[in-house]
PDB file of C-alpha atoms in Angstrom:
ATOM      1  CA  UNK A   1      57.569  50.934 -65.118  1.00 84.00           C
ATOM      2  CA  UNK A   2      56.096  49.775 -61.590  1.00 84.00           C
ATOM      3  CA  UNK A   3      56.445  52.672 -58.967  1.00 82.00           C
ATOM      4  CA  UNK A   4      55.818  50.842 -55.922  1.00 79.00           C
ATOM      5  CA  UNK A   5      57.260  52.647 -53.074  1.00 76.00           C
ATOM      6  CA  UNK A   6      58.058  55.502 -55.690  1.00 75.00           C
ATOM      7  CA  UNK A   7      60.013  55.901 -58.676  1.00 74.00           C
ATOM      8  CA  UNK A   8      61.496  58.810 -60.341  1.00 76.00           C
ATOM      9  CA  UNK A   9      62.134  59.323 -63.985  1.00 73.00           C
ATOM     10  CA  UNK A  10      62.596  61.958 -66.578  1.00 73.00           C
ATOM     11  CA  UNK A  11      60.872  62.623 -70.001  1.00 72.00           C
ATOM     12  CA  UNK A  12      62.754  64.093 -72.539  1.00 69.00           C
ATOM     13  CA  UNK A  13      62.255  64.337 -76.035  1.00 66.00           C
ATOM     14  CA  UNK A  14      65.830  65.318 -76.868  1.00 69.00           C
ATOM     15  CA  UNK A  15      65.084  67.677 -79.645  1.00 69.00           C
ATOM     16  CA  UNK A  16      63.641  65.053 -81.931  1.00 74.00           C
ATOM     17  CA  UNK A  17      60.677  67.431 -82.936  1.00 73.00           C
ATOM     18  CA  UNK A  18      57.117  66.992 -82.117  1.00 74.00           C
ATOM     19  CA  UNK A  19      56.253  63.644 -80.064  1.00 71.00           C
ATOM     20  CA  UNK A  20      52.980  61.924 -80.051  1.00 75.00           C
ATOM     21  CA  UNK A  21      52.152  59.465 -77.415  1.00 81.00           C
ATOM     22  CA  UNK A  22      49.775  57.965 -74.614  1.00 85.00           C
ATOM     23  CA  UNK A  23      50.830  57.535 -71.208  1.00 84.00           C
ATOM     24  CA  UNK A  24      48.734  55.487 -68.840  1.00 85.00           C
ATOM     25  CA  UNK A  25      48.792  55.014 -65.168  1.00 83.00           C
ATOM     26  CA  UNK A  26      47.498  51.848 -63.526  1.00 86.00           C
ATOM     27  CA  UNK A  27      46.823  51.717 -60.054  1.00 86.00           C
ATOM     28  CA  UNK A  28      48.591  48.592 -58.134  1.00 89.00           C
ATOM     29  CA  UNK A  29      46.542  46.165 -56.125  1.00 92.00           C
ATOM     30  CA  UNK A  30      46.901  46.973 -52.235  1.00 91.00           C
ATOM     31  CA  UNK A  31      49.208  44.226 -51.536  1.00 91.00           C
ATOM     32  CA  UNK A  32      52.012  45.796 -54.358  1.00 91.00           C
ATOM     33  CA  UNK A  33      51.606  49.508 -53.245  1.00 89.00           C
ATOM     34  CA  UNK A  34      54.930  49.376 -51.389  1.00 87.00           C
ATOM     35  CA  UNK A  35      56.564  46.944 -53.687  1.00 89.00           C
ATOM     36  CA  UNK A  36      60.306  47.576 -55.174  1.00 88.00           C
ATOM     37  CA  UNK A  37      60.170  50.003 -57.678  1.00 86.00           C
ATOM     38  CA  UNK A  38      60.835  48.355 -61.396  1.00 86.00           C
ATOM     39  CA  UNK A  39      61.561  49.163 -64.867  1.00 88.00           C
ATOM     40  CA  UNK A  40      61.547  47.037 -67.885  1.00 91.00           C
ATOM     41  CA  UNK A  41      62.099  47.508 -71.570  1.00 94.00           C
ATOM     42  CA  UNK A  42      60.289  45.316 -73.986  1.00 95.00           C
ATOM     43  CA  UNK A  43      61.403  45.336 -77.529  1.00 96.00           C
ATOM     44  CA  UNK A  44      58.884  46.310 -80.052  1.00 95.00           C
ATOM     45  CA  UNK A  45      59.260  43.050 -81.898  1.00 97.00           C
ATOM     46  CA  UNK A  46      58.221  40.942 -78.631  1.00 97.00           C
ATOM     47  CA  UNK A  47      54.681  42.684 -78.417  1.00 97.00           C
ATOM     48  CA  UNK A  48      52.160  39.987 -79.761  1.00 98.00           C
ATOM     49  CA  UNK A  49      50.342  41.097 -82.838  1.00 98.00           C
ATOM     50  CA  UNK A  50      46.915  39.680 -83.950  1.00 98.00           C
ATOM     51  CA  UNK A  51      45.818  40.236 -87.376  1.00 98.00           C
ATOM     52  CA  UNK A  52      42.215  40.690 -88.248  1.00 97.00           C
ATOM     53  CA  UNK A  53      40.074  41.162 -91.200  1.00 97.00           C
ATOM     54  CA  UNK A  54      40.982  44.799 -92.110  1.00 97.00           C
ATOM     55  CA  UNK A  55      43.280  45.541 -89.200  1.00 98.00           C
ATOM     56  CA  UNK A  56      45.795  44.864 -86.713  1.00 98.00           C
ATOM     57  CA  UNK A  57      45.728  44.578 -82.920  1.00 98.00           C
ATOM     58  CA  UNK A  58      48.815  44.749 -80.634  1.00 98.00           C
ATOM     59  CA  UNK A  59      48.542  43.659 -77.272  1.00 98.00           C
ATOM     60  CA  UNK A  60      50.847  45.994 -75.267  1.00 96.00           C
ATOM     61  CA  UNK A  61      50.031  45.088 -71.693  1.00 96.00           C
ATOM     62  CA  UNK A  62      47.737  42.236 -70.130  1.00 96.00           C
ATOM     63  CA  UNK A  63      46.057  39.810 -72.295  1.00 96.00           C
ATOM     64  CA  UNK A  64      43.408  40.074 -74.925  1.00 96.00           C
ATOM     65  CA  UNK A  65      42.316  38.259 -78.188  1.00 96.00           C
ATOM     66  CA  UNK A  66      44.078  35.189 -76.968  1.00 96.00           C
ATOM     67  CA  UNK A  67      47.434  36.455 -76.517  1.00 97.00           C
ATOM     68  CA  UNK A  68      49.554  37.750 -73.460  1.00 97.00           C
ATOM     69  CA  UNK A  69      51.789  40.672 -73.778  1.00 97.00           C
ATOM     70  CA  UNK A  70      55.478  39.934 -71.995  1.00 97.00           C
ATOM     71  CA  UNK A  71      54.901  43.274 -70.112  1.00 96.00           C
ATOM     72  CA  UNK A  72      54.792  42.485 -66.502  1.00 94.00           C
ATOM     73  CA  UNK A  73      51.387  43.577 -64.820  1.00 94.00           C
ATOM     74  CA  UNK A  74      50.220  42.983 -61.370  1.00 92.00           C
ATOM     75  CA  UNK A  75      46.530  42.677 -62.109  1.00 93.00           C
ATOM     76  CA  UNK A  76      44.109  41.469 -64.889  1.00 94.00           C
ATOM     77  CA  UNK A  77      44.140  44.043 -67.497  1.00 95.00           C
ATOM     78  CA  UNK A  78      44.413  44.723 -71.370  1.00 96.00           C
ATOM     79  CA  UNK A  79      45.953  47.647 -73.426  1.00 97.00           C
ATOM     80  CA  UNK A  80      45.545  47.025 -76.866  1.00 97.00           C
ATOM     81  CA  UNK A  81      46.721  49.300 -79.768  1.00 97.00           C
ATOM     82  CA  UNK A  82      44.182  48.922 -82.674  1.00 98.00           C
ATOM     83  CA  UNK A  83      44.424  49.969 -86.269  1.00 98.00           C
ATOM     84  CA  UNK A  84      41.478  49.543 -88.519  1.00 98.00           C
ATOM     85  CA  UNK A  85      40.917  50.208 -92.207  1.00 98.00           C
ATOM     86  CA  UNK A  86      37.729  51.744 -93.553  1.00 98.00           C
ATOM     87  CA  UNK A  87      34.803  49.397 -93.235  1.00 97.00           C
ATOM     88  CA  UNK A  88      36.827  46.811 -90.622  1.00 98.00           C
ATOM     89  CA  UNK A  89      34.976  45.810 -87.949  1.00 98.00           C
ATOM     90  CA  UNK A  90      35.965  44.812 -84.281  1.00 97.00           C
ATOM     91  CA  UNK A  91      33.816  42.820 -81.940  1.00 96.00           C
ATOM     92  CA  UNK A  92      34.612  43.689 -78.329  1.00 95.00           C
ATOM     93  CA  UNK A  93      33.037  40.764 -76.561  1.00 94.00           C
ATOM     94  CA  UNK A  94      31.101  41.590 -73.171  1.00 90.00           C
ATOM     95  CA  UNK A  95      32.966  38.983 -71.233  1.00 90.00           C
ATOM     96  CA  UNK A  96      36.475  40.509 -72.022  1.00 88.00           C
ATOM     97  CA  UNK A  97      37.251  42.450 -68.724  1.00 88.00           C
ATOM     98  CA  UNK A  98      34.739  44.187 -66.393  1.00 91.00           C
ATOM     99  CA  UNK A  99      35.756  47.756 -66.988  1.00 94.00           C
ATOM    100  CA  UNK A 100      36.580  48.801 -70.429  1.00 95.00           C
ATOM    101  CA  UNK A 101      36.911  51.925 -72.469  1.00 96.00           C
ATOM    102  CA  UNK A 102      38.205  52.866 -76.040  1.00 97.00           C
ATOM    103  CA  UNK A 103      40.277  56.043 -76.727  1.00 97.00           C
ATOM    104  CA  UNK A 104      39.911  57.076 -80.569  1.00 97.00           C
ATOM    105  CA  UNK A 105      43.411  58.497 -81.362  1.00 96.00           C
ATOM    106  CA  UNK A 106      42.703  59.263 -84.981  1.00 96.00           C
ATOM    107  CA  UNK A 107      39.970  58.508 -87.630  1.00 97.00           C
ATOM    108  CA  UNK A 108      36.105  58.211 -87.116  1.00 97.00           C
ATOM    109  CA  UNK A 109      34.002  55.002 -85.720  1.00 97.00           C
ATOM    110  CA  UNK A 110      30.776  53.968 -84.846  1.00 96.00           C
ATOM    111  CA  UNK A 111      29.468  51.537 -82.433  1.00 94.00           C
ATOM    112  CA  UNK A 112      25.587  50.768 -82.544  1.00 91.00           C
ATOM    113  CA  UNK A 113      25.035  53.901 -84.622  1.00 91.00           C
ATOM    114  CA  UNK A 114      26.646  56.239 -82.418  1.00 93.00           C
ATOM    115  CA  UNK A 115      29.556  58.121 -84.326  1.00 94.00           C
ATOM    116  CA  UNK A 116      32.862  58.846 -82.514  1.00 95.00           C
ATOM    117  CA  UNK A 117      35.745  60.955 -83.264  1.00 94.00           C
ATOM    118  CA  UNK A 118      39.397  61.374 -82.743  1.00 93.00           C
ATOM    119  CA  UNK A 119      40.601  62.354 -79.178  1.00 93.00           C
ATOM    120  CA  UNK A 120      37.101  60.751 -77.829  1.00 94.00           C
ATOM    121  CA  UNK A 121      36.921  58.192 -75.286  1.00 95.00           C
ATOM    122  CA  UNK A 122      34.023  56.004 -74.339  1.00 93.00           C
ATOM    123  CA  UNK A 123      33.566  53.771 -71.598  1.00 95.00           C
ATOM    124  CA  UNK A 124      31.739  50.368 -72.576  1.00 94.00           C
ATOM    125  CA  UNK A 125      28.954  49.026 -70.572  1.00 93.00           C
ATOM    126  CA  UNK A 126      30.098  45.920 -68.307  1.00 94.00           C
ATOM    127  CA  UNK A 127      28.982  42.689 -69.845  1.00 94.00           C
ATOM    128  CA  UNK A 128      27.721  44.234 -73.170  1.00 95.00           C
ATOM    129  CA  UNK A 129      29.202  43.135 -76.673  1.00 96.00           C
ATOM    130  CA  UNK A 130      30.314  46.231 -78.704  1.00 96.00           C
ATOM    131  CA  UNK A 131      31.401  46.143 -82.223  1.00 97.00           C
ATOM    132  CA  UNK A 132      33.484  48.858 -83.409  1.00 97.00           C
ATOM    133  CA  UNK A 133      33.284  49.715 -87.206  1.00 98.00           C
ATOM    134  CA  UNK A 134      35.721  52.037 -89.045  1.00 98.00           C
ATOM    135  CA  UNK A 135      34.572  54.904 -91.047  1.00 97.00           C
ATOM    136  CA  UNK A 136      38.037  55.812 -92.424  1.00 97.00           C
ATOM    137  CA  UNK A 137      41.488  54.677 -91.267  1.00 98.00           C
ATOM    138  CA  UNK A 138      41.111  54.145 -87.333  1.00 98.00           C
ATOM    139  CA  UNK A 139      43.734  54.105 -84.706  1.00 98.00           C
ATOM    140  CA  UNK A 140      42.518  53.599 -81.248  1.00 97.00           C
ATOM    141  CA  UNK A 141      43.522  52.032 -77.904  1.00 97.00           C
ATOM    142  CA  UNK A 142      41.280  49.623 -75.975  1.00 97.00           C
ATOM    143  CA  UNK A 143      42.217  49.632 -72.125  1.00 96.00           C
ATOM    144  CA  UNK A 144      40.475  48.168 -69.279  1.00 95.00           C
ATOM    145  CA  UNK A 145      40.880  45.769 -66.218  1.00 94.00           C
ATOM    146  CA  UNK A 146      38.920  44.062 -63.397  1.00 91.00           C
ATOM    147  CA  UNK A 147      38.113  46.406 -60.480  1.00 90.00           C
ATOM    148  CA  UNK A 148      41.012  46.728 -57.912  1.00 89.00           C
ATOM    149  CA  UNK A 149      40.616  46.012 -54.145  1.00 91.00           C
ATOM    150  CA  UNK A 150      39.290  49.272 -52.955  1.00 90.00           C
ATOM    151  CA  UNK A 151      39.337  52.990 -53.687  1.00 92.00           C
ATOM    152  CA  UNK A 152      42.701  54.809 -54.838  1.00 92.00           C
ATOM    153  CA  UNK A 153      43.419  58.630 -54.148  1.00 93.00           C
ATOM    154  CA  UNK A 154      45.555  60.433 -56.686  1.00 92.00           C
ATOM    155  CA  UNK A 155      47.186  63.892 -56.161  1.00 94.00           C
ATOM    156  CA  UNK A 156      49.799  65.073 -58.740  1.00 91.00           C
ATOM    157  CA  UNK A 157      52.093  61.911 -59.351  1.00 87.00           C
ATOM    158  CA  UNK A 158      51.236  60.075 -56.219  1.00 89.00           C
ATOM    159  CA  UNK A 159      48.651  57.185 -56.188  1.00 89.00           C
ATOM    160  CA  UNK A 160      47.780  55.089 -53.162  1.00 91.00           C
ATOM    161  CA  UNK A 161      44.696  53.667 -51.357  1.00 93.00           C
ATOM    162  CA  UNK A 162      45.611  55.435 -48.215  1.00 92.00           C
ATOM    163  CA  UNK A 163      45.510  59.042 -48.059  1.00 95.00           C
ATOM    164  CA  UNK A 164      48.120  59.347 -45.395  1.00 95.00           C
ATOM    165  CA  UNK A 165      50.759  57.672 -47.564  1.00 91.00           C
ATOM    166  CA  UNK A 166      50.191  60.411 -50.351  1.00 92.00           C
ATOM    167  CA  UNK A 167      50.826  62.826 -47.266  1.00 95.00           C
ATOM    168  CA  UNK A 168      53.947  61.268 -46.781  1.00 93.00           C
ATOM    169  CA  UNK A 169      55.099  61.185 -50.125  1.00 91.00           C
ATOM    170  CA  UNK A 170      54.316  64.942 -50.686  1.00 94.00           C
ATOM    171  CA  UNK A 171      56.871  65.742 -47.656  1.00 94.00           C
ATOM    172  CA  UNK A 172      59.442  63.205 -49.039  1.00 93.00           C
ATOM    173  CA  UNK A 173      59.391  65.044 -52.488  1.00 92.00           C
ATOM    174  CA  UNK A 174      59.404  68.384 -50.944  1.00 92.00           C
ATOM    175  CA  UNK A 175      62.333  67.582 -48.664  1.00 92.00           C
ATOM    176  CA  UNK A 176      64.063  65.719 -51.682  1.00 89.00           C
ATOM    177  CA  UNK A 177      63.929  62.284 -50.048  1.00 89.00           C
ATOM    178  CA  UNK A 178      63.243  60.742 -53.193  1.00 86.00           C
ATOM    179  CA  UNK A 179      66.471  59.475 -55.138  1.00 83.00           C
ATOM    180  CA  UNK A 180      67.642  61.606 -57.828  1.00 82.00           C
ATOM    181  CA  UNK A 181      67.113  60.611 -61.529  1.00 80.00           C
ATOM    182  CA  UNK A 182      70.367  59.039 -62.844  1.00 79.00           C
ATOM    183  CA  UNK A 183      71.989  61.388 -65.577  1.00 80.00           C
ATOM    184  CA  UNK A 184      69.215  64.207 -64.697  1.00 79.00           C
ATOM    185  CA  UNK A 185      70.414  65.425 -61.050  1.00 77.00           C
ATOM    186  CA  UNK A 186      70.388  69.014 -61.648  1.00 79.00           C
ATOM    187  CA  UNK A 187      66.608  69.718 -62.379  1.00 81.00           C
ATOM    188  CA  UNK A 188      64.048  69.372 -59.802  1.00 82.00           C
ATOM    189  CA  UNK A 189      60.327  69.738 -60.379  1.00 85.00           C
ATOM    190  CA  UNK A 190      58.631  71.452 -57.157  1.00 89.00           C
ATOM    191  CA  UNK A 191      55.512  70.163 -55.886  1.00 90.00           C
ATOM    192  CA  UNK A 192      52.361  71.961 -57.687  1.00 91.00           C
ATOM    193  CA  UNK A 193      50.942  74.996 -55.769  1.00 83.00           C
ATOM    194  CA  UNK A 194      54.162  75.847 -53.859  1.00 63.00           C
TER     195      UNK A 194
END
């Protein structure tokens, strides 16, 4: 989903029980901040997989490990779902993206003798090779990209390079000038703090 000028959506579990997931937001390059909002669905069987010794990598968005995801992105980035068996090792080359981080969803892993546990995120040093070694069954995501063109500001669900754009979005939301969510026209979430 690309917000561009703004997009509204509704997230509902629909009585299926507990849900587990990660939601990642990626700021758009300045030239795309006012682009047309867009949503695309990519079927799971179109997500490229890279088998490695003792594991499986799925490139959910961007490009990594020699494959490119069909998900539309507007800047160089990678979002990789990684599953490792006990003892498996994954080399993250320093040349792979300038800004990188690893979020450990479950299991225990080590990097250069430092242990990491579930729900921990660590930021990798730019240009340095890092080897992740799984101590048990590990599920993690690798995220990263090249720096964007300038500073971004965030307030609630609004992100922009221009603070005034965020103020305008607040007013538009407050006065319900955003389109309604199709099929969910009744519920309205007010701005935080009001």
